[in-house]
Short mmCIF file of C-alpha atoms (C1' of nucleotides) in Angstrom, two decimals:
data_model
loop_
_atom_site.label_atom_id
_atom_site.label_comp_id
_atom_site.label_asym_id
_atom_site.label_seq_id
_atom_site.Cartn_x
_atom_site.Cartn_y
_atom_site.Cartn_z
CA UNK A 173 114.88 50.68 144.98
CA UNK A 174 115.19 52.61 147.90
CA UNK A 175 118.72 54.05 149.17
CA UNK A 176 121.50 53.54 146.31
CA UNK A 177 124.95 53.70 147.28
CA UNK A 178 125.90 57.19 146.62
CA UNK A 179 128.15 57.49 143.52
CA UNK A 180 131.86 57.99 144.34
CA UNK A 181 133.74 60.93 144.67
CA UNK A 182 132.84 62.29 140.98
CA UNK A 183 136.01 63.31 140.52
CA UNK A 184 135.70 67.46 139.03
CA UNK A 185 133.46 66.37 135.80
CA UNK A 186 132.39 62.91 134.57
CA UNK A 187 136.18 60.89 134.54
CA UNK A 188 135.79 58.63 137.10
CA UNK A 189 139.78 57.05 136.52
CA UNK A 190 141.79 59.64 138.52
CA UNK A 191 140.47 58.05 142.21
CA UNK A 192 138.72 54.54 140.89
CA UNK A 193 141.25 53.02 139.37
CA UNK A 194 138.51 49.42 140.47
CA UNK A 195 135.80 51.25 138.70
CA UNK A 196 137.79 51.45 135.32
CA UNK A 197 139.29 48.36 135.73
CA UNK A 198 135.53 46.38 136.24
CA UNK A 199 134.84 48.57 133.19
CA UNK A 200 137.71 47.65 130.58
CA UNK A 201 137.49 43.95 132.09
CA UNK A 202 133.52 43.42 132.15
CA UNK A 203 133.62 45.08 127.79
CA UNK A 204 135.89 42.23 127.20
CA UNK A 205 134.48 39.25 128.85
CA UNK A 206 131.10 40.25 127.58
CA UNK A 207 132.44 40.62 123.99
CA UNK A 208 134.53 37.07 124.79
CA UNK A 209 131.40 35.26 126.04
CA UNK A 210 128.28 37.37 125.70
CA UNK A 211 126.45 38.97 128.56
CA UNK A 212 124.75 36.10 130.09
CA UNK A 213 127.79 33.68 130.34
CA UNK A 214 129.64 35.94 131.95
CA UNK A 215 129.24 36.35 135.97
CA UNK A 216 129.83 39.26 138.28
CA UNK A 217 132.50 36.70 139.71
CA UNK A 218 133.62 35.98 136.54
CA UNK A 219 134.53 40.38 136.48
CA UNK A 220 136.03 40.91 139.62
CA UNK A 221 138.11 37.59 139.58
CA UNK A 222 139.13 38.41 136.21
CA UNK A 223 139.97 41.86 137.21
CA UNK A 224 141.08 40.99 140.50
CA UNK A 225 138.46 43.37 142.85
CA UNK A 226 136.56 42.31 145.12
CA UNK A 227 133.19 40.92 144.37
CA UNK A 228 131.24 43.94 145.59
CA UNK A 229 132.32 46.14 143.51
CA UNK A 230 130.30 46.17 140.90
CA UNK A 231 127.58 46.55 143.03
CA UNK A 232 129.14 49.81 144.66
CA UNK A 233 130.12 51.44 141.59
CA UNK A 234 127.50 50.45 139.26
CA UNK A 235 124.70 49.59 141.76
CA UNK A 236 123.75 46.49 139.41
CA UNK A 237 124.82 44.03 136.77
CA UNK A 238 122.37 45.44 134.40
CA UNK A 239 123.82 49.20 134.51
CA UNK A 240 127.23 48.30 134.11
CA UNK A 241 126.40 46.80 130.77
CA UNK A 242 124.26 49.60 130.21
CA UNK A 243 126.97 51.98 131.26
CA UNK A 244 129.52 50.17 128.79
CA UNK A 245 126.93 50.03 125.94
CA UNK A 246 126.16 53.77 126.42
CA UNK A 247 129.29 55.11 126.09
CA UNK A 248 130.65 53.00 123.08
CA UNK A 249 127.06 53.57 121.17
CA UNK A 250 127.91 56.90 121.54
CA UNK A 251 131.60 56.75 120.25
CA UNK A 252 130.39 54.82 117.02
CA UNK A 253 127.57 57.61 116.57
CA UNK A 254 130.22 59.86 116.93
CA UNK A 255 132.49 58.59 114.34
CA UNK A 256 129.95 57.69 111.41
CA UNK A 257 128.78 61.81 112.17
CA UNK A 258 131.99 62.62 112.10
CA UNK A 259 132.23 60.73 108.26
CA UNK A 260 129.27 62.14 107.16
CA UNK A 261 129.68 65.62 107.92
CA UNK A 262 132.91 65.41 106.16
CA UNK A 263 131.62 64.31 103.15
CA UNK A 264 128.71 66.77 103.22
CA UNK A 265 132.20 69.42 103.58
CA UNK A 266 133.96 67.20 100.31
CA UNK A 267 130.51 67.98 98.05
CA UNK A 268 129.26 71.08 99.70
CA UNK A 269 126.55 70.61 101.60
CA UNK A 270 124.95 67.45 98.97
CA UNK A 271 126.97 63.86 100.09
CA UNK A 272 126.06 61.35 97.22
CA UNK A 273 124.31 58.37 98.11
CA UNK A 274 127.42 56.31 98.20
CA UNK A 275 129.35 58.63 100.13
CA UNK A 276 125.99 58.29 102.98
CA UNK A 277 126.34 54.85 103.04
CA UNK A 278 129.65 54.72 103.65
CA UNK A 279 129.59 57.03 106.55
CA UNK A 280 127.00 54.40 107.84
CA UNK A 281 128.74 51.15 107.24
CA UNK A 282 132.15 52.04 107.16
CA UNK A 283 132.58 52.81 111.32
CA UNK A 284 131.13 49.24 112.37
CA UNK A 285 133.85 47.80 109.53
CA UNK A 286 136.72 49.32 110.86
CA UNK A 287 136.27 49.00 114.37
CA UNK A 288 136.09 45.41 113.84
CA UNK A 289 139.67 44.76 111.87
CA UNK A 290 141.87 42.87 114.34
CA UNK A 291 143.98 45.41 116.07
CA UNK A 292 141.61 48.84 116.09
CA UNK A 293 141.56 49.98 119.22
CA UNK A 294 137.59 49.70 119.30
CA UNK A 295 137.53 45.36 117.87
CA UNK A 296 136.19 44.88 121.39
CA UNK A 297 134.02 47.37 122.01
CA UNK A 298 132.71 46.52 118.48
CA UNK A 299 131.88 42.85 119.61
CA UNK A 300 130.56 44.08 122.94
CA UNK A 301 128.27 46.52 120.77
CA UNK A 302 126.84 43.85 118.68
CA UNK A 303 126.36 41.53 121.99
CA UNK A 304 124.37 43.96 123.38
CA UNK A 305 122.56 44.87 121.10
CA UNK A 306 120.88 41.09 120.37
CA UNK A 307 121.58 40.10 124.46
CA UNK A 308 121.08 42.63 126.71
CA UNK A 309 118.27 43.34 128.63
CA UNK A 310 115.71 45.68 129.05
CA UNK A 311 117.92 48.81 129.00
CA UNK A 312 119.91 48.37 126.61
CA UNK A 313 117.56 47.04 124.18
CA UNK A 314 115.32 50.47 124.79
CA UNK A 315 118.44 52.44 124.20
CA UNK A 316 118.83 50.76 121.38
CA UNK A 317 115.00 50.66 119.84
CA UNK A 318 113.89 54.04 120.93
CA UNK A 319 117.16 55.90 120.53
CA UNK A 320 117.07 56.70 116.43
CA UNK A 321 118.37 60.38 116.68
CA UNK A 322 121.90 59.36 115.63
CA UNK A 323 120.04 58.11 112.38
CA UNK A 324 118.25 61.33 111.63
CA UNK A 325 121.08 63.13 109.80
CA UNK A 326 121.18 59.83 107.84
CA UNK A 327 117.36 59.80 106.99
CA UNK A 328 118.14 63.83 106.07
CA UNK A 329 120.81 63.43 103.91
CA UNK A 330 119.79 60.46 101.70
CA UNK A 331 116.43 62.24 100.94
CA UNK A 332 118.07 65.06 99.95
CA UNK A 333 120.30 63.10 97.42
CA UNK A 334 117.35 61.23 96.18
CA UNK A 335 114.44 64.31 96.25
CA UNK A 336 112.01 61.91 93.73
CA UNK A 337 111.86 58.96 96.34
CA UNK A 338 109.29 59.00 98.96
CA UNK A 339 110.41 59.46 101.96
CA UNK A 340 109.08 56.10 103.24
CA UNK A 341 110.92 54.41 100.94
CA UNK A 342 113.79 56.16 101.63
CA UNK A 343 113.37 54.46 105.42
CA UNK A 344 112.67 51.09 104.04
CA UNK A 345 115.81 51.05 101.66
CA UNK A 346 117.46 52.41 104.85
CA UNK A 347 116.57 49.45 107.30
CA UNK A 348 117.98 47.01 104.64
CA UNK A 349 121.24 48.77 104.35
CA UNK A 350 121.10 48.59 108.33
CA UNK A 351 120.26 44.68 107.93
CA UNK A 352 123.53 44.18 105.41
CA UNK A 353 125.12 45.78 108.33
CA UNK A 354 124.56 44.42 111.51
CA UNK A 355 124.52 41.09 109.62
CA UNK A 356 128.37 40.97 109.78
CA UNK A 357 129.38 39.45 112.93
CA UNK A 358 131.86 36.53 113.77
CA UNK A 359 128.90 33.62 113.43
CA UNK A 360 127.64 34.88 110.22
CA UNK A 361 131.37 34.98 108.75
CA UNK A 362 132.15 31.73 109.40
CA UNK A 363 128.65 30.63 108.04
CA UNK A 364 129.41 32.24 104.85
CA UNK A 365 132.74 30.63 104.57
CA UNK A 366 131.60 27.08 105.35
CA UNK A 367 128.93 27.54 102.85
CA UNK A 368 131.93 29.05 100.06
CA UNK A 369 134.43 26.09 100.61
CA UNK A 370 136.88 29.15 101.90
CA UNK A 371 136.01 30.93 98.87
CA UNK A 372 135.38 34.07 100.52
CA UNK A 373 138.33 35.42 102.85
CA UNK A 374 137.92 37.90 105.22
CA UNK A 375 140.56 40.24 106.37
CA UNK A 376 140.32 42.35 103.65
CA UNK A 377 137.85 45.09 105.35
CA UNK A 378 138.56 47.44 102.49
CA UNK A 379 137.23 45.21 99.92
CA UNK A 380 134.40 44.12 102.16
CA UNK A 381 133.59 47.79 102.34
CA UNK A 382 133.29 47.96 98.69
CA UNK A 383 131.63 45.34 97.59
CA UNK A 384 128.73 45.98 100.23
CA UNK A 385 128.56 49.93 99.15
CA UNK A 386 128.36 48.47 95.42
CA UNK A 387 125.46 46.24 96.31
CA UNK A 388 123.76 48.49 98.64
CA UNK A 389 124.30 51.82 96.42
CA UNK A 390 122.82 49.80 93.24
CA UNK A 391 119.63 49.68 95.52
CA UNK A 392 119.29 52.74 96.44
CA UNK A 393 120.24 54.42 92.80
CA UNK A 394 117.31 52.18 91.54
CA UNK B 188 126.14 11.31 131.40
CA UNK B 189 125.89 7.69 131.99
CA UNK B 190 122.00 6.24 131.87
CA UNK B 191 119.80 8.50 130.20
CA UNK B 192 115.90 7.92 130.30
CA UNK B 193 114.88 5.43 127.54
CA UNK B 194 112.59 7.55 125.02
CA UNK B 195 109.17 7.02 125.56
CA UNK B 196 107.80 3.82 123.44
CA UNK B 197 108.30 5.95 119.99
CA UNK B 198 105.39 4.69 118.43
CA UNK B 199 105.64 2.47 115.19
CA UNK B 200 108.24 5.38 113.30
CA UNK B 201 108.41 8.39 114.70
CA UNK B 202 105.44 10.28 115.48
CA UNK B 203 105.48 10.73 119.11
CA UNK B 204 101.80 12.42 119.43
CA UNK B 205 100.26 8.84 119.55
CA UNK B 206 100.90 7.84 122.74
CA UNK B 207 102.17 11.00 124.42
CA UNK B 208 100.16 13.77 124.47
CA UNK B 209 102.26 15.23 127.22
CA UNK B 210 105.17 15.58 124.93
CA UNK B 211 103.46 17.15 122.43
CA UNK B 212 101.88 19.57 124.67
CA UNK B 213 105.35 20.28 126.29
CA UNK B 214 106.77 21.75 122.40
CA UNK B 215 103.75 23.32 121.49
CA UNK B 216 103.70 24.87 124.68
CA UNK B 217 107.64 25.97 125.08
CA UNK B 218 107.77 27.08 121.64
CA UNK B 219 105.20 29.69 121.89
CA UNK B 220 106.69 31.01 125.27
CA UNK B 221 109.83 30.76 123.93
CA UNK B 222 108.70 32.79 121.14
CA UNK B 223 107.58 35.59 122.86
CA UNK B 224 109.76 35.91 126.27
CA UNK B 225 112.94 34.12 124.76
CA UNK B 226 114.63 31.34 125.71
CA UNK B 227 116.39 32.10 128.77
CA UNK B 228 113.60 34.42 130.25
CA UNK B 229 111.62 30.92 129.90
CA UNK B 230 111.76 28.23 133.05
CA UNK B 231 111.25 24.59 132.56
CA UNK B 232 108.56 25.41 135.53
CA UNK B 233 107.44 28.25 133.25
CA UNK B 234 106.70 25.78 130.85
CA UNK B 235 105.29 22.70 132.61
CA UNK B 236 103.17 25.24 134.79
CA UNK B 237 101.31 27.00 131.42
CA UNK B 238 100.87 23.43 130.15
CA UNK B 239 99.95 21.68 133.00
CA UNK B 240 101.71 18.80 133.20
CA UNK B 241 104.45 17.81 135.47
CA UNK B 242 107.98 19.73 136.23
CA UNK B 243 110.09 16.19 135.28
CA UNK B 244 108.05 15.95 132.08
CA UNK B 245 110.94 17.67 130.30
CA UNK B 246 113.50 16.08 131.17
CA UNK B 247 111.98 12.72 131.49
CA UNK B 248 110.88 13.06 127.07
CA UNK B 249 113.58 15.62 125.89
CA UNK B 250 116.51 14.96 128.23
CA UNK B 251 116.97 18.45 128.87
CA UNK B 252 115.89 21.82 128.27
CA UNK B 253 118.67 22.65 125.63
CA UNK B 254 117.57 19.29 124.25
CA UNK B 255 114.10 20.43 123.84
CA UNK B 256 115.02 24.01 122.45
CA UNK B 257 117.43 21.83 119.98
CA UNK B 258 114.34 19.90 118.98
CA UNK B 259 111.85 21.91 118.13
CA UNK B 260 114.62 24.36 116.64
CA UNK B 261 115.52 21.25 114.38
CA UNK B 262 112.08 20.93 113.02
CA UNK B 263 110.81 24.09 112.00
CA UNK B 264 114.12 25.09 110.36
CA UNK B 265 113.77 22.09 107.94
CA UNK B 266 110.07 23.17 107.54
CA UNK B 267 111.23 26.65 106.84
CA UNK B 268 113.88 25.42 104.32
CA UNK B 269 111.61 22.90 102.43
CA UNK B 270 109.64 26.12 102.27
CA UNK B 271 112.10 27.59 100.63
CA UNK B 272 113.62 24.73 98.79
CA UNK B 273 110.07 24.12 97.32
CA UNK B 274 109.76 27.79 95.89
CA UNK B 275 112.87 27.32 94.00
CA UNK B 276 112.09 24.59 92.31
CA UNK B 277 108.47 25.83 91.01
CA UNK B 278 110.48 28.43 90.06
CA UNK B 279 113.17 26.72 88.10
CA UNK B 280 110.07 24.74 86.86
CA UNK B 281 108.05 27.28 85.58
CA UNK B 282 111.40 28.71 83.80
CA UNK B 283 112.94 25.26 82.19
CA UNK B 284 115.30 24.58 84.75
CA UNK B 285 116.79 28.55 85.16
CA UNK B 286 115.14 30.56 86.99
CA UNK B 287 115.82 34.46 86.67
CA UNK B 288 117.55 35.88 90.25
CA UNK B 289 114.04 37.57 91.33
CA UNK B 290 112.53 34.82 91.94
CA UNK B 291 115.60 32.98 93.23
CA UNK B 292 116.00 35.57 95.56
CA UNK B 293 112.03 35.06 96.28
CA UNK B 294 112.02 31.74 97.28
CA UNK B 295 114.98 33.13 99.83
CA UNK B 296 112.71 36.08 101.19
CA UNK B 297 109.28 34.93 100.75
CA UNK B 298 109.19 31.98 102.95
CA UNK B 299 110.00 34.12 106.24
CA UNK B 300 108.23 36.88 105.82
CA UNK B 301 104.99 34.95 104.54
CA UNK B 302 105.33 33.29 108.36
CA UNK B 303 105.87 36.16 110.39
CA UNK B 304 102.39 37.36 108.77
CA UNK B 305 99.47 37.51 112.10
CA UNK B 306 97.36 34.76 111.46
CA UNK B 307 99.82 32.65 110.10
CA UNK B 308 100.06 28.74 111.27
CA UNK B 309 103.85 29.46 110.99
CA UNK B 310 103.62 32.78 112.88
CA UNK B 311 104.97 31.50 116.29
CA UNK B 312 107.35 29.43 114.14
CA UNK B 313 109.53 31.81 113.06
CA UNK B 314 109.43 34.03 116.11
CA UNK B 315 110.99 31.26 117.69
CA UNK B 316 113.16 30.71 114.95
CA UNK B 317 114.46 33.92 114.96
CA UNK B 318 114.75 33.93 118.89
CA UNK B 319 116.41 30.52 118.58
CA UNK B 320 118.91 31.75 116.08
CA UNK B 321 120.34 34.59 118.12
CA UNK B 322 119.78 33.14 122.02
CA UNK B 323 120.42 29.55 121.38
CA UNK B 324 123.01 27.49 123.08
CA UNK B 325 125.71 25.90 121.74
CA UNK B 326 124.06 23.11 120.25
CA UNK B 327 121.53 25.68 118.45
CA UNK B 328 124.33 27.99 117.39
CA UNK B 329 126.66 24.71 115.52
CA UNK B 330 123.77 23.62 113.62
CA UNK B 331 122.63 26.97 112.50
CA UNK B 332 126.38 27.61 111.34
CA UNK B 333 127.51 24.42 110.03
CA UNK B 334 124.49 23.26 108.00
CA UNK B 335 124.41 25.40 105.31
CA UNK B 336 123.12 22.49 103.09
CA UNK B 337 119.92 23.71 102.52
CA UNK B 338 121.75 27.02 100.88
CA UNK B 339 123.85 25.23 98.37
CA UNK B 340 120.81 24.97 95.72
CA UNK B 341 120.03 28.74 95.73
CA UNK B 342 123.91 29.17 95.76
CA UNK B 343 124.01 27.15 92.26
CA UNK B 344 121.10 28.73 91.17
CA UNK B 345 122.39 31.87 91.16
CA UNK B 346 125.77 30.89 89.68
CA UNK B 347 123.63 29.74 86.95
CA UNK B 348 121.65 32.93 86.61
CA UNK B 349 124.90 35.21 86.61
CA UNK B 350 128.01 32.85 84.75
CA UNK B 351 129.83 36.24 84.54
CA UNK B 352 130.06 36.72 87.96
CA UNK B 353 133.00 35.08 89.88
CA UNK B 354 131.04 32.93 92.55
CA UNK B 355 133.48 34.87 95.02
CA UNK B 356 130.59 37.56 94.48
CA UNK B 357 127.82 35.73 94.29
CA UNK B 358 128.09 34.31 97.69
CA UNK B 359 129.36 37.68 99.33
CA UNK B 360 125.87 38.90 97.98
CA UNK B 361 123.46 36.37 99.19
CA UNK B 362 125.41 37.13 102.54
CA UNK B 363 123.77 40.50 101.87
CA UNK B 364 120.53 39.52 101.20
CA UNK B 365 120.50 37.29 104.09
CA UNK B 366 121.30 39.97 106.57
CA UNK B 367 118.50 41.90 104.99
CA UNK B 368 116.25 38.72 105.93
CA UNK B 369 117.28 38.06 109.37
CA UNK B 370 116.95 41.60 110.18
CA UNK B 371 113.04 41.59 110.16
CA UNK B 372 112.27 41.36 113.38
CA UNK B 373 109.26 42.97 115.04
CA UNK B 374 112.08 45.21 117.32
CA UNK B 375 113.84 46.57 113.90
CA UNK B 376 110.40 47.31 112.51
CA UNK B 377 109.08 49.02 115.71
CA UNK B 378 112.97 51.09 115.44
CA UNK B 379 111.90 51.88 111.54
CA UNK B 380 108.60 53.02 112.76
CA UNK B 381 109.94 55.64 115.06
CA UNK B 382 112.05 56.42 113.06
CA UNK B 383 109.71 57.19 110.56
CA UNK B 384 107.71 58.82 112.98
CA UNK B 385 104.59 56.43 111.15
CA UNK B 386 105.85 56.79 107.73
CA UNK B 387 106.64 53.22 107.48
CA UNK B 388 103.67 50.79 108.37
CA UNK B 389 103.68 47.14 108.41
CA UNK B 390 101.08 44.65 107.58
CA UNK B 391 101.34 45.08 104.05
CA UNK B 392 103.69 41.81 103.56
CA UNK B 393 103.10 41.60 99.83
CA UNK B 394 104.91 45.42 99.27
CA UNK B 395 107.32 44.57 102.00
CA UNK B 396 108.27 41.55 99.98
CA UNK B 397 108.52 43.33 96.66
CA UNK B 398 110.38 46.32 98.18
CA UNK B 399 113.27 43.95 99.65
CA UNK B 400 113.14 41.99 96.14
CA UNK B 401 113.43 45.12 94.05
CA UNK B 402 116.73 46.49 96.76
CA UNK B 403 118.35 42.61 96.56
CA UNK B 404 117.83 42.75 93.05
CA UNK B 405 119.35 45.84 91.85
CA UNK B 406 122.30 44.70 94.33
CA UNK B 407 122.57 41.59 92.57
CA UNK B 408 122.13 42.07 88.72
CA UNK B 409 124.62 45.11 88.80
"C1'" DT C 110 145.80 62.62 167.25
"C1'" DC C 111 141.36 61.85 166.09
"C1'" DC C 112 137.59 61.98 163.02
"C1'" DG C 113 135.01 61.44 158.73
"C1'" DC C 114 134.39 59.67 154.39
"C1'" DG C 115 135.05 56.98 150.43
"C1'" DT C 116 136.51 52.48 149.39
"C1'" DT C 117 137.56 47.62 149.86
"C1'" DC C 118 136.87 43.33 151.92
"C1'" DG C 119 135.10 38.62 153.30
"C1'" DA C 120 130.96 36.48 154.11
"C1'" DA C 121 126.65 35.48 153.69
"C1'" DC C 122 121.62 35.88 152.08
"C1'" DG C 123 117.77 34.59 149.33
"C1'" DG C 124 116.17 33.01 145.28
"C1'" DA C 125 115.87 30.90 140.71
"C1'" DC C 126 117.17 27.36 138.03
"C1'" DG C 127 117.93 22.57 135.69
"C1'" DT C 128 117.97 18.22 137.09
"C1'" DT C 129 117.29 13.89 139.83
"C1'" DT C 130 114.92 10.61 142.68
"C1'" DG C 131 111.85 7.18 144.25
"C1'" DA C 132 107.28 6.16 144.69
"C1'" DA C 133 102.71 5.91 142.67
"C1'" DG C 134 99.60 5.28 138.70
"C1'" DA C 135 97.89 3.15 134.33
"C1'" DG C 136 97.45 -0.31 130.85
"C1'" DA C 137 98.69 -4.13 128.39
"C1'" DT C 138 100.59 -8.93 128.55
"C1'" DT C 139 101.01 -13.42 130.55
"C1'" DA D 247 95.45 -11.92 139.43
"C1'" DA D 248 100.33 -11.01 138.88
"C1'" DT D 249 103.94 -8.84 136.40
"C1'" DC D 250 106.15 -5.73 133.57
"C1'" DT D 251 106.79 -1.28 131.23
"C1'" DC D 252 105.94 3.29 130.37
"C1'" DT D 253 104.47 7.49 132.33
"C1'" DT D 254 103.31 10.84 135.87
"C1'" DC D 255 103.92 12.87 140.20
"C1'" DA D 256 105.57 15.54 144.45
"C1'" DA D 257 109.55 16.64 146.56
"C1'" DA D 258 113.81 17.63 146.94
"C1'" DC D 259 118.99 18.34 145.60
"C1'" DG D 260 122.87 20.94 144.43
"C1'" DT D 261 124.53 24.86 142.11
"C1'" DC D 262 125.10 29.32 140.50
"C1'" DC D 263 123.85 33.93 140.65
"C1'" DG D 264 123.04 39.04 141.87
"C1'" DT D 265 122.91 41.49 145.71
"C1'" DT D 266 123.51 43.07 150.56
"C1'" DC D 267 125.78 43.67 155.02
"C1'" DG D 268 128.88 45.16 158.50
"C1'" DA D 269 133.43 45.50 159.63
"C1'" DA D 270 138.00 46.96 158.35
"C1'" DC D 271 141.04 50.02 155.81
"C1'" DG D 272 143.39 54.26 154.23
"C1'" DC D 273 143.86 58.88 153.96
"C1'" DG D 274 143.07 63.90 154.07
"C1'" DG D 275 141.43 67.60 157.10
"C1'" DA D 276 140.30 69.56 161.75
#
DNA sequence: TCCGCGTTCGAACGGACGTTTGAAGAGATT
DNA sequence: AATCTCTTCAAACGTCCGTTCGAACGCGGA
């Protein structure tokens, strides 16, 4: 643990692109491979080769294997806390001040949706996210457990729109709304279609949306 | 691929505990560290070295180690679901034939979270379970997503308790209900707990159970 | 021009892993 | 006792991996 190569340059702030183009390159191409193949199937060969560095260089600008997912995971964690803040504040603007419960919800479930329809911009970073979080290693899965501040606002808001609920059951109606939503990846898609006889089609992210605010909000309004 | 080791004598049917203690030793033995470091944080030396018996031992009775993992995966999931499949029909039983969707949804819940409880036979069982479900290999991963057999019954079941839903619905919300089963894990309970800051405190499986049954059923009888 | 510094490069190190091998052991059968 | 079969054993094999090393490179400033 001694000496670490020193971090380069630093550019003025924090954006490392202007002088390391390699660095953002590893970074783009590591997401996606990860997301492709999960974090364990996927080398430090597999990166540079893919990305066409040399092998080193995740080594130089990352110092390990384990930080550059952790770097990755950090920053898009942060985008998607970002974003469902970003919906619940402005639907704590729409009611003044008091969101209803549905409105909540959908601030919470609505982020993960979107950024997984084929085409966003974030689809990858979504599926690296989700990776991560059930793959990665010891970093990332502290990040992950001890890191609940995003979810505070959350917590705030839905006891305020249900005052005559405990709190603590506020939490546990919480975690199963979190369950419904971290349940929707690829695997348990396909599961659910195998088991319908193609009876239930995805694509349709907007219904999806719906029908899992309808079932969650009819728990929470109990 | 060509000559694989004969299996081992394979008594008169197919209990394999007769004659080979070593095997037996080997699953007990890998499915409790596999249960609690994971699969890939596991060694086949890890293994032979905590039961004392020989490295080749694996691969001389199971082939390999995926083939081991597959195996013991392969029996306590059709434990689990007999579980399950069992608590259905004392349910259907003790209503005539239709049960209401509480207790359907019951005999769905119940099961897992009655295992996870300390001190259960099972406990070890599911962890691995669980861990098999999300770190498994290929071979894992297929028959977790293609054998959805076991699902069918509770899928008619609740047809049969709501005729006025399209079954569209029905299965899009025991897709819910499943994602609010998988996601009990001991890291998204320790997560709830800080989040909580103590509010939430496990052990109580009985109010756990009728908390998640009382969320899942206002979802589903809306 | 020369120097210094950040970066890239090829090459290798050291270790962990799953698997294989061939011999030795044990027990029943002939 | 001899033979055969199943099992155990120690030792190694080959591979893949993350990481490190030292030299070369390129470029801006003295």
């Amino acid at each position: 643990m001694s000496a670490l190569a020193a971090e380069p340059s630093a550019a003025t702030h924090e954006d490392a692109d202007r002088d390391a183009a390699t660095k953002a390159l590893v970074l783009t191409t590591a997401e996606r491979l990860f997301a492709e193949r999960g974090l364990r199937c996927v080398s430090v060969r597999d990166i540079t080769a893919e990305a066409g560095v040399n092998l080193a260089s995740v080594n130089y600008h990352f110092g390990s294997k384990d930080t550059l997912v952790f770097e990755i995971f950090r920053r898009r964690a942060a985008e998607l806390s970002r974003d469902r803040a970003r919906m619940l504040h402005e639907a704590q603007a729409r009611h003044g001040g008091q969101a209803p419960v549905r409105e909540i919800l959908a601030a919470l479930m609505a982020p993960p949706l979107l950024w997984s329809r084929p085409g966003h911009p974030r689809r990858i970073a979504m599926q690296f996210i989700i990776r991560a979080r059930g793959e990665g290693g010891e970093a990332v899965r502290e990040a992950v457990g001890k890191d609940v501040s995003h979810l505070r606002p959350f917590v705030a808001a839905l006891i305020a729109a249900r005052p005559d609920l405990p709190p603590e059951e506020v939490h546990w109606r919480l975690h199963f709304v979190l369950g419904m939503v971290h349940n929707n990846r690829v695997a348990e898609f396909e599961r659910l279609h195998v088991l319908s006889e193609g009876l239930t089609r995805d694509g349709d992210t907007e219904a999806l949306l719906n029908r899992m605010l309808d079932f969650a909000e009819a728990g929470f309004l109990r």
